[in-house]
Coordinates of C-alpha atoms and ligand atoms in Angstrom, one line a residue:
X1 CA -9.7 48.6 -18.1
X2 CA -9.5 44.9 -19.0
X3 CA -9.3 42.6 -16.0
X4 CA -6.8 39.8 -16.2
X5 CA -8.5 36.5 -15.7
X6 CA -7.7 35.1 -12.3
X7 CA -5.6 32.0 -13.0
X8 CA -4.7 29.4 -10.4
X9 CA -1.0 29.1 -9.5
X10 CA 0.6 25.8 -10.4
X11 CA 0.5 22.9 -8.0
X12 CA 3.6 21.3 -6.5
X13 CA 3.7 17.6 -5.8
X14 CA 0.8 16.9 -8.2
X15 CA 1.9 13.3 -8.6
X16 CA 2.1 12.7 -4.9
X17 CA -1.2 14.4 -4.0
X18 CA -4.4 12.7 -5.0
X19 CA -5.1 13.1 -8.8
X20 CA -7.1 16.2 -9.5
X21 CA -5.7 18.1 -6.6
X22 CA -5.3 21.8 -7.7
X23 CA -4.8 25.3 -6.5
X24 CA -7.8 27.6 -6.4
X25 CA -7.7 31.1 -7.9
X26 CA -7.1 32.4 -4.3
X27 CA -4.2 30.0 -4.1
X28 CA -5.6 27.4 -1.7
X29 CA -5.0 23.7 -2.1
X30 CA -8.1 21.9 -3.4
X31 CA -8.6 18.2 -2.9
X32 CA -11.5 16.7 -4.9
X33 CA -12.7 20.3 -5.4
X34 CA -12.8 21.0 -1.6
X35 CA -10.8 23.9 -0.3
X36 CA -8.4 22.4 2.3
X37 CA -8.1 25.7 4.1
X38 CA -11.9 25.8 4.6
X39 CA -11.7 22.1 5.8
X40 CA -9.1 23.0 8.3
X41 CA -11.2 25.9 9.6
X42 CA -14.4 23.8 9.8
X43 CA -13.0 20.7 11.3
X44 CA -9.8 21.9 13.0
X45 CA -6.3 20.4 12.6
X46 CA -4.7 17.9 12.5
X47 CA -7.2 16.7 10.0
X48 CA -7.0 13.7 7.7
X49 CA -8.7 14.3 4.3
X50 CA -9.3 11.3 2.1
X51 CA -10.3 11.7 -1.6
X52 CA -13.0 9.1 -2.3
X53 CA -12.4 9.1 -6.0
X54 CA -8.7 8.4 -5.5
X55 CA -9.7 5.5 -3.2
X56 CA -12.0 4.2 -6.0
X57 CA -9.4 4.7 -8.6
X58 CA -6.8 2.7 -6.7
X59 CA -9.4 -0.2 -6.3
X60 CA -10.1 0.0 -10.0
X61 CA -6.5 0.0 -11.0
X62 CA -5.8 -3.2 -9.0
X63 CA -9.0 -4.9 -10.3
X64 CA -8.2 -4.0 -13.9
X65 CA -4.5 -4.8 -13.7
X66 CA -5.1 -8.3 -12.3
X67 CA -8.4 -9.1 -14.1
X68 CA -6.8 -8.6 -17.5
X69 CA -3.9 -10.9 -16.8
X70 CA -5.4 -13.3 -14.3
X71 CA -9.2 -13.1 -14.0
X72 CA -9.3 -15.4 -11.0
X73 CA -7.9 -12.7 -8.7
X74 CA -9.4 -11.3 -5.5
X75 CA -8.2 -7.9 -4.4
X76 CA -8.1 -8.1 -0.6
X77 CA -7.5 -4.8 1.2
X78 CA -5.1 -5.0 4.2
X79 CA -7.1 -3.1 6.8
X80 CA -4.1 -2.4 9.0
X81 CA -3.2 0.5 6.6
X82 CA -6.3 2.4 7.7
X83 CA -9.6 1.1 9.2
X84 CA -12.9 2.9 9.3
X85 CA -16.5 2.2 8.7
X86 CA -16.9 4.6 5.8
X87 CA -13.8 3.3 4.1
X88 CA -14.8 -0.4 4.5
X89 CA -18.3 0.4 3.0
X90 CA -16.7 2.0 0.0
X91 CA -14.3 -0.9 -0.5
X92 CA -17.1 -3.5 0.0
X93 CA -19.0 -1.6 -2.8
X94 CA -15.9 -1.9 -5.0
X95 CA -16.0 -5.6 -4.5
X96 CA -12.8 -5.9 -2.5
X97 CA -12.1 -8.5 0.2
X98 CA -10.5 -7.6 3.5
X99 CA -7.5 -8.8 5.5
X100 CA -8.0 -8.3 9.2
X101 CA -5.4 -9.1 11.9
X102 CA -7.3 -8.7 15.2
X103 CA -10.6 -9.1 16.8
X104 CA -10.8 -5.3 16.8
X105 CA -10.4 -5.0 13.1
X106 CA -13.0 -7.8 12.7
X107 CA -15.4 -6.0 14.9
X108 CA -15.1 -2.8 12.8
X109 CA -15.6 -4.8 9.6
X110 CA -18.7 -6.4 11.1
X111 CA -20.0 -3.0 12.2
X112 CA -19.5 -1.7 8.7
X113 CA -21.5 -4.7 7.3
X114 CA -18.5 -6.0 5.4
X115 CA -19.3 -9.4 3.8
X116 CA -17.6 -11.9 6.2
X117 CA -17.0 -14.5 3.5
X118 CA -14.6 -12.0 1.8
X119 CA -12.5 -11.7 5.0
X120 CA -9.1 -13.3 5.6
X121 CA -8.0 -13.4 9.2
X122 CA -4.2 -13.1 9.6
X123 CA -1.9 -12.8 12.6
X124 CA 0.9 -14.7 14.3
X125 CA -0.8 -15.1 17.7
X126 CA -4.6 -15.1 17.3
X127 CA -6.2 -15.8 20.6
X128 CA -8.8 -18.4 21.2
X129 CA -11.3 -15.6 21.6
X130 CA -10.4 -14.0 18.3
X131 CA -10.7 -17.3 16.5
X132 CA -14.1 -17.9 18.0
X133 CA -15.2 -14.4 16.9
X134 CA -13.9 -15.1 13.4
X135 CA -15.8 -18.3 13.1
X136 CA -18.9 -16.8 14.6
X137 CA -18.7 -14.0 12.1
X138 CA -18.2 -16.6 9.3
X139 CA -14.9 -15.2 7.9
X140 CA -14.0 -16.7 4.6
X141 CA -10.4 -17.8 5.4
X142 CA -8.2 -18.1 8.5
X143 CA -4.5 -17.7 7.6
X144 CA -2.8 -20.2 9.9
X145 CA 0.5 -19.0 11.2
X146 CA 1.7 -21.5 13.8
X147 CA 1.1 -25.0 15.3
X148 CA -0.9 -23.8 18.3
X149 CA -3.3 -22.2 15.9
X150 CA -3.9 -25.4 14.1
X151 CA -5.0 -27.1 17.4
X152 CA -7.1 -24.1 18.5
X153 CA -8.8 -23.8 15.1
X154 CA -9.5 -27.5 15.0
X155 CA -11.2 -27.4 18.4
X156 CA -13.3 -24.3 17.7
X157 CA -14.4 -25.5 14.3
X158 CA -15.2 -29.0 15.6
X159 CA -17.3 -27.5 18.4
X160 CA -19.4 -25.7 15.7
X161 CA -19.5 -28.6 13.4
X162 CA -17.7 -26.5 10.8
X163 CA -15.1 -27.1 8.1
X164 CA -13.2 -23.8 8.2
X165 CA -11.3 -22.8 5.0
X166 CA -7.8 -21.8 5.7
X167 CA -4.5 -20.8 4.2
X168 CA -1.1 -21.7 5.6
X169 CA 1.4 -18.9 5.9
X170 CA 4.9 -19.8 4.8
X171 CA 8.0 -17.7 5.2
X172 CA 9.8 -18.0 1.9
X173 CA 13.2 -16.7 3.1
X174 CA 13.3 -13.9 0.6
X175 CA 14.5 -10.4 1.5
X176 CA 12.4 -7.6 0.0
X177 CA 15.1 -5.0 0.9
X178 CA 12.7 -2.7 2.8
X179 CA 13.0 -1.3 6.3
X180 CA 14.1 -4.0 8.8
X181 CA 11.1 -3.3 11.0
X182 CA 8.7 -4.1 8.1
X183 CA 10.5 -7.0 6.6
X184 CA 8.5 -10.2 7.2
X185 CA 9.3 -12.9 4.6
X186 CA 12.8 -13.6 5.6
X187 CA 13.7 -16.8 7.5
X188 CA 14.4 -15.0 10.8
X189 CA 10.9 -13.7 11.3
X190 CA 8.1 -14.3 13.8
X191 CA 5.6 -14.9 10.9
X192 CA 4.6 -18.1 9.3
X193 CA 6.1 -21.6 8.9
X194 CA 9.7 -21.9 7.9
X195 CA 10.3 -23.9 4.8
X196 CA 13.8 -25.1 5.8
X197 CA 13.8 -28.0 8.2
X198 CA 10.4 -29.2 7.1
X199 CA 8.3 -27.0 9.4
X200 CA 5.9 -25.9 6.7
X201 CA 5.5 -29.4 5.3
X202 CA 4.7 -30.6 8.8
X203 CA 2.0 -27.9 9.1
X204 CA 0.4 -29.1 5.9
X205 CA 0.4 -32.6 7.1
X206 CA -1.3 -31.6 10.4
X207 CA -3.9 -29.4 8.7
X208 CA -4.7 -32.1 6.0
X209 CA -5.2 -34.6 8.9
X210 CA -7.7 -32.2 10.6
X211 CA -11.2 -32.7 9.2
X212 CA -12.6 -29.5 10.7
X213 CA -10.1 -27.4 8.6
X214 CA -10.2 -27.2 4.9
X215 CA -6.9 -26.3 3.4
X216 CA -7.3 -23.9 0.5
X217 CA -3.7 -23.1 -0.2
X218 CA -0.7 -21.0 0.8
X219 CA 0.2 -17.4 1.6
X220 CA 3.3 -15.3 2.2
X221 CA 3.9 -11.7 2.8
X222 CA 7.4 -10.3 2.2
X223 CA 7.4 -6.9 3.7
X224 CA 6.3 -3.4 3.1
X225 CA 6.8 -1.2 1.1
X226 CA 8.6 -3.3 -1.5
X227 CA 10.0 -1.0 -4.2
X228 CA 10.8 -3.7 -6.7
X229 CA 9.0 -6.6 -8.3
X230 CA 11.9 -9.0 -8.1
X231 CA 11.3 -10.2 -4.5
X232 CA 7.7 -11.3 -5.5
X233 CA 9.0 -13.2 -8.5
X234 CA 11.7 -14.9 -6.4
X235 CA 9.3 -15.8 -3.6
X236 CA 6.7 -17.1 -6.0
X237 CA 9.3 -19.5 -7.3
X238 CA 10.0 -20.6 -3.8
X239 CA 6.3 -21.1 -3.1
X240 CA 5.8 -23.1 -6.3
X241 CA 8.7 -25.4 -5.3
X242 CA 7.0 -25.9 -1.9
X243 CA 3.6 -26.4 -3.5
X244 CA 5.2 -29.1 -5.7
X245 CA 6.7 -30.8 -2.7
X246 CA 3.3 -30.8 -1.0
X247 CA 1.7 -32.4 -4.1
X248 CA 4.4 -35.0 -4.3
X249 CA 4.3 -35.9 -0.7
X250 CA 0.5 -35.6 0.2
X251 CA -1.2 -35.4 -3.2
X252 CA -2.7 -32.1 -2.2
X253 CA -3.0 -29.1 -4.6
X254 CA -4.1 -25.8 -3.2
X255 CA -6.9 -23.9 -4.9
X256 CA -5.8 -20.5 -3.7
X257 CA -2.5 -18.6 -3.4
X258 CA -1.7 -15.2 -1.9
X259 CA 1.6 -13.4 -2.2
X260 CA 0.5 -10.8 0.3
X261 CA 0.7 -7.0 -0.1
X262 CA 3.6 -4.6 0.2
X263 CA 3.0 -2.5 -2.9
X264 CA 4.8 0.8 -2.7
X265 CA 3.6 4.3 -3.4
X266 CA 5.3 7.6 -4.0
X267 CA 6.1 9.6 -0.9
X268 CA 8.7 11.9 -2.3
X269 CA 9.8 12.9 -5.8
X270 CA 12.8 10.5 -5.5
X271 CA 10.5 7.5 -5.0
X272 CA 10.0 5.4 -8.1
X273 CA 7.7 2.5 -7.2
X274 CA 6.7 0.0 -9.8
X275 CA 3.2 0.7 -11.2
X276 CA 0.3 -1.5 -10.2
X277 CA 0.5 -3.0 -13.7
X278 CA 4.1 -3.9 -13.2
X279 CA 3.4 -5.6 -9.9
X280 CA 0.5 -7.4 -11.5
X281 CA 2.6 -8.5 -14.5
X282 CA 5.4 -9.9 -12.4
X283 CA 3.2 -11.7 -10.0
X284 CA 0.8 -13.3 -12.6
X285 CA 3.6 -14.2 -15.0
X286 CA 5.6 -15.8 -12.3
X287 CA 2.6 -17.6 -10.9
X288 CA 1.6 -19.0 -14.4
X289 CA 5.2 -20.0 -15.3
X290 CA 6.2 -21.5 -11.9
X291 CA 3.0 -23.4 -11.2
X292 CA 2.9 -24.8 -14.7
X293 CA 6.6 -25.6 -14.5
X294 CA 5.8 -27.9 -11.6
X295 CA 2.7 -29.4 -13.1
X296 CA 0.3 -27.7 -10.7
X297 CA -3.2 -26.5 -11.5
X298 CA -3.4 -22.6 -11.4
X299 CA -4.9 -21.5 -8.1
X300 CA -7.2 -18.5 -7.4
X301 CA -5.0 -15.6 -6.6
X302 CA -5.5 -13.1 -3.8
X303 CA -3.3 -10.0 -3.4
X304 CA -3.4 -7.8 -0.3
X305 CA -2.7 -4.1 -1.0
X306 CA -3.1 -1.8 2.0
X307 CA -0.9 1.2 1.4
X308 CA -1.5 1.3 -2.3
X309 CA -5.2 1.6 -1.8
X310 CA -5.3 4.3 0.8
X311 CA -1.9 6.0 0.9
X312 CA -2.2 8.5 -1.9
X313 CA -5.9 9.3 -1.2
X314 CA -5.0 10.7 2.3
X315 CA -3.7 14.2 2.9
X316 CA -2.9 15.3 6.5
X317 CA -3.5 19.0 7.3
X318 CA -1.7 20.7 10.2
X319 CA -1.6 24.3 11.5
X320 CA 1.9 25.8 11.7
X321 CA 2.8 27.2 15.2
X322 CA 6.0 28.0 17.0
X323 CA 9.4 28.0 15.4
X324 CA 13.0 27.9 16.6
X325 CA 16.1 28.9 14.8
X326 CA 19.3 27.1 15.8
X327 CA 21.7 29.5 14.2
X328 CA 23.8 28.0 11.5
X329 CA 22.2 24.7 12.0
X330 CA 18.5 24.3 11.5
X331 CA 15.1 26.1 11.5
X332 CA 12.5 24.1 13.4
X333 CA 8.8 24.8 12.5
X334 CA 6.3 23.1 14.7
X335 CA 2.9 21.9 13.8
X336 CA -0.1 20.9 15.9
X337 CA 0.3 17.1 15.2
X338 CA 3.2 14.8 14.9
X339 CA 4.2 11.3 16.1
X340 CA 0.8 10.6 17.6
X341 CA -0.9 10.8 14.2
X342 CA 2.1 9.8 12.1
X343 CA 4.8 7.8 13.8
X344 CA 6.3 6.6 10.5
X345 CA 9.2 9.1 10.3
X346 CA 10.1 8.4 14.0
X347 CA 9.8 4.7 13.6
X348 CA 11.1 4.0 10.1
X349 CA 12.8 7.2 9.1
X350 CA 10.1 7.5 6.5
X351 CA 10.3 10.6 4.2
X352 CA 7.4 12.9 3.3
X353 CA 7.0 16.2 1.5
X354 CA 4.9 19.1 2.6
X355 CA 3.3 22.2 1.0
X356 CA 1.4 25.1 2.3
X357 CA -2.3 24.7 1.7
X358 CA -3.2 28.4 2.1
X359 CA -0.6 30.0 -0.2
X360 CA 2.1 29.0 -2.6
X361 CA 4.6 31.7 -1.4
X362 CA 7.7 32.7 -3.3
X363 CA 10.4 32.0 -0.8
X364 CA 11.4 28.4 -0.7
X365 CA 13.2 27.4 2.5
X366 CA 14.7 24.3 3.9
X367 CA 13.1 23.8 7.3
X368 CA 12.5 20.9 9.7
X369 CA 8.8 20.2 10.4
X370 CA 8.5 19.2 14.0
X371 CA 5.6 17.7 15.8
X372 CA 4.3 19.0 19.2
X373 CA 5.0 15.9 21.3
X374 CA 7.6 15.5 24.0
X375 CA 10.3 13.6 22.2
X376 CA 13.2 14.9 20.1
X377 CA 12.4 12.1 17.6
X378 CA 9.0 13.7 17.0
X379 CA 10.1 15.2 13.6
X380 CA 7.7 14.8 10.7
X381 CA 10.0 16.0 8.0
X382 CA 13.7 16.7 8.3
X383 CA 14.9 19.3 5.7
X384 CA 11.6 19.9 4.0
X385 CA 11.8 22.3 1.1
X386 CA 8.8 24.6 1.6
X387 CA 7.7 28.1 1.1
X388 CA 8.6 30.0 4.2
X389 CA 6.0 28.8 6.7
X390 CA 4.7 31.2 9.4
X391 CA 2.4 30.6 12.4
X392 CA -1.2 30.1 11.2
X393 CA -0.4 28.6 7.8
X394 CA -2.0 25.3 7.0
X395 CA 0.5 22.7 6.1
X396 CA -0.5 19.7 3.9
X397 CA 1.4 16.4 4.0
X398 CA 0.5 14.3 0.9
X399 CA 0.6 10.5 0.9
X400 CA -0.5 10.3 4.5
X401 CA -3.4 7.9 4.0
X402 CA -1.7 4.7 5.1
X403 CA -0.3 3.7 8.5
X404 CA -0.6 7.2 9.9
X405 CA -4.0 7.2 11.7
X406 CA -3.9 3.4 11.8
X407 CA -0.9 3.7 14.1
X408 CA -2.1 6.8 15.9
X409 CA -1.7 6.9 19.7
X410 CA -2.8 9.0 22.6
X411 CA 0.8 9.7 23.7
X412 CA 0.9 12.9 25.7
X413 CA -2.8 12.4 26.0
X414 CA -3.2 13.7 22.5
X415 CA -6.7 13.6 21.0
X416 CA -6.6 11.7 17.7
X417 CA -7.6 13.7 14.6
X418 CA -10.9 13.8 12.7
X419 CA -11.3 12.3 9.3
X420 CA -13.1 13.8 6.4
X421 CA -14.0 12.1 3.1
X422 CA -14.2 14.5 0.1
X423 CA -15.8 14.0 -3.3
X424 CA -16.9 16.3 -6.1
X425 CA -16.6 19.5 -3.9
X426 CA -18.5 17.9 -1.0
X427 CA -16.9 17.0 2.4
X428 CA -18.3 14.6 5.0
X429 CA -17.0 14.0 8.5
X430 CA -16.5 10.2 8.9
X431 CA -14.7 10.3 12.2
X432 CA -14.9 13.1 14.7
X433 CA -11.9 14.4 16.6
X434 CA -11.3 12.8 20.0
X435 CA -12.2 14.9 23.0
X436 CA -10.8 15.1 26.5
X437 CA -14.0 13.2 27.6
X438 CA -13.0 10.4 25.2
X439 CA -9.6 10.3 27.0
X440 CA -11.3 10.1 30.4
X441 CA -14.0 7.7 29.3
X442 CA -12.0 4.5 30.2
X443 CA -11.0 5.7 33.7
X444 CA -13.1 3.6 36.0
X445 CA -11.5 5.1 39.1
X446 CA -13.8 8.1 38.5
X447 CA -12.8 11.8 38.3
X448 CA -13.2 14.8 40.6
X449 CA -11.9 15.3 44.1
X450 CA -9.2 13.0 45.4
Ligands
LLP587 N1 -0.7 -8.6 4.0 C1 0.0 -8.9 5.1 C2 0.0 -10.2 5.6 C3 0.7 -7.9 5.8 O1 1.3 -8.1 6.9 C4 0.6 -6.5 5.3 C5 1.3 -5.5 6.0 C6 -0.1 -6.3 4.1 C7 -0.7 -7.3 3.5 C8 -0.2 -4.9 3.5 O2 1.0 -4.3 3.1 P1 0.9 -3.0 2.3 O3 0.3 -3.3 1.0 O4 0.1 -2.0 3.0 O5 2.3 -2.5 2.2 N2 3.5 0.1 9.5 C9 4.4 -0.1 8.3 C10 3.8 -1.1 7.4 C11 3.6 -2.5 8.1 C12 2.9 -3.4 7.2 C13 2.6 -4.7 7.9 N3 2.0 -5.6 7.1 C14 4.5 1.3 7.6 O6 4.0 2.3 8.0 O7 5.2 1.3 6.6

C-alpha cells in the first residue's frame, strides 16, 4: 500500500497572520514554526504570541523604506502600542528610537537598557516628576505640548545646568478620518499648540527665549490608524508653512521634524492600508517639496510607528468555552479573555478576524465571539466567519499585537495574560501570566480575617 504524503491544509488569513504562519500536518496553526496549540497548553490562555522575525521584518521595512528615500530618518517606535523589556531590547538592537508618554514607560525603557538619547518623551500633561525623571535619564528629546511645560522644563533643566533638546508639538488642523477617539491632529484636540490664533508661534517665541531648552524642531501626530497617505501630505504642507513663518519671524530653522505615527495595518480582509513604502514616499516627497518650496533647509526626520511595528506580529490565543444560541438571531461563543486583554472592539468598534488554531474544520459558521467579562459590550468579534467552534477549541485572533495588552486592565479582577516570543520553532516566555497574588499585592490593608 502506498501511503499518501501528509500534506498540511491551507491557511486562512495568511496575509493578516505573521508571514510564515502555516498549518502543520496535524492541522494546527504554526507561528514561526511553533505549534500554537502546544503553546496554549504549555502557557495557558489567553496567551499573546509575538513572532520575533515579524517584528524584525517590520523594523527593517521602515528602515529601508525611509533610508532609500530620505537617509536622515530615525524610526522611533511608539511604545504605547505595546511595552515590554524583551520587545524594547529587540527594537534597540534594530537601531530604533522610542517614543514614551509617561514615567512608567520611561522606567520600563530604562530597565530594558534602552539608549536614553534615542527616546522622545511625549504627553499633554507631563508632571514635574516625570520631566525630572526624563532629564535624569538623559532622554534625547522632550516633545513640548503646552505653555506650563515650557516653564517646568526650563526650571528643571536650569537646575541641572542642562540645555535640553526639545520639539514643539503643533496641531495642524487636519482630519485623518479615523475613529473620533483616536483623532488627534484636528484643531479641537487636547494635544499640542494650535496654529490658528498664533498659539504655536508664541510657544516658539517662548522656547527660543529659554536658554535651558534647545529647540530642535516641530512634531505633529494626526491620529491612528490613518488608512490614507493624503492627511500626511496635507499636514506636512501646513507644517512647512508654519516653519516658514517661524523662520521669517524669528530667523529660526528647525533641524528635526516628526509627522508622528498612525500607520495602519490589516485587521480584516477588507482593510487596504497603504504599504510602508507608500507612506514613506508620500511623507518624504511632501517634506522635500514643501520645505524646499519655502526655502527651508531639510530637517532630520523622525517617524513614530507603533501599531505597524507590533500589530501583525502578535496573535492572541483563547480557549473556547460556553455558548448561547439566541434562536433566529445570533450564536454567541464565549472565550476565556475579552475586553480586559483587548478593549479595542468595545472602545472603537474595531474589527478582527478569528480562526481555530487546533483544526481547520469544514463547517463555516457566522458566530459572535464574546469575552467572559460582565458587560454586554464585551464582544471581541461580531459576526465572525469561523469553522464551527466548540468548547475546548483554541481560537486565534491575528493582528492582536498592538493596543491589546497595552490597554489591558484588571477589570473583574482578571489576571492579565502571559506573553511568549517565538522564533525558528522556539518559544520563550517574556511575561508571565498575572496571579491572584499579583492582584492582592497592592492591598496594604492586609488580607485574612476581618
Ligand atoms: N506618535 C504619537 C504622538 C502618538 O500619539 C501615537 C499614537 C503614535 C505615534 C503611534 O501611532 P500608531 O503608529 O501606533 O498608530 N489605542 C488606539 C490607538 C491610539 C494611538 C494613540 N497615539 C487603538 O487601539 O487603535
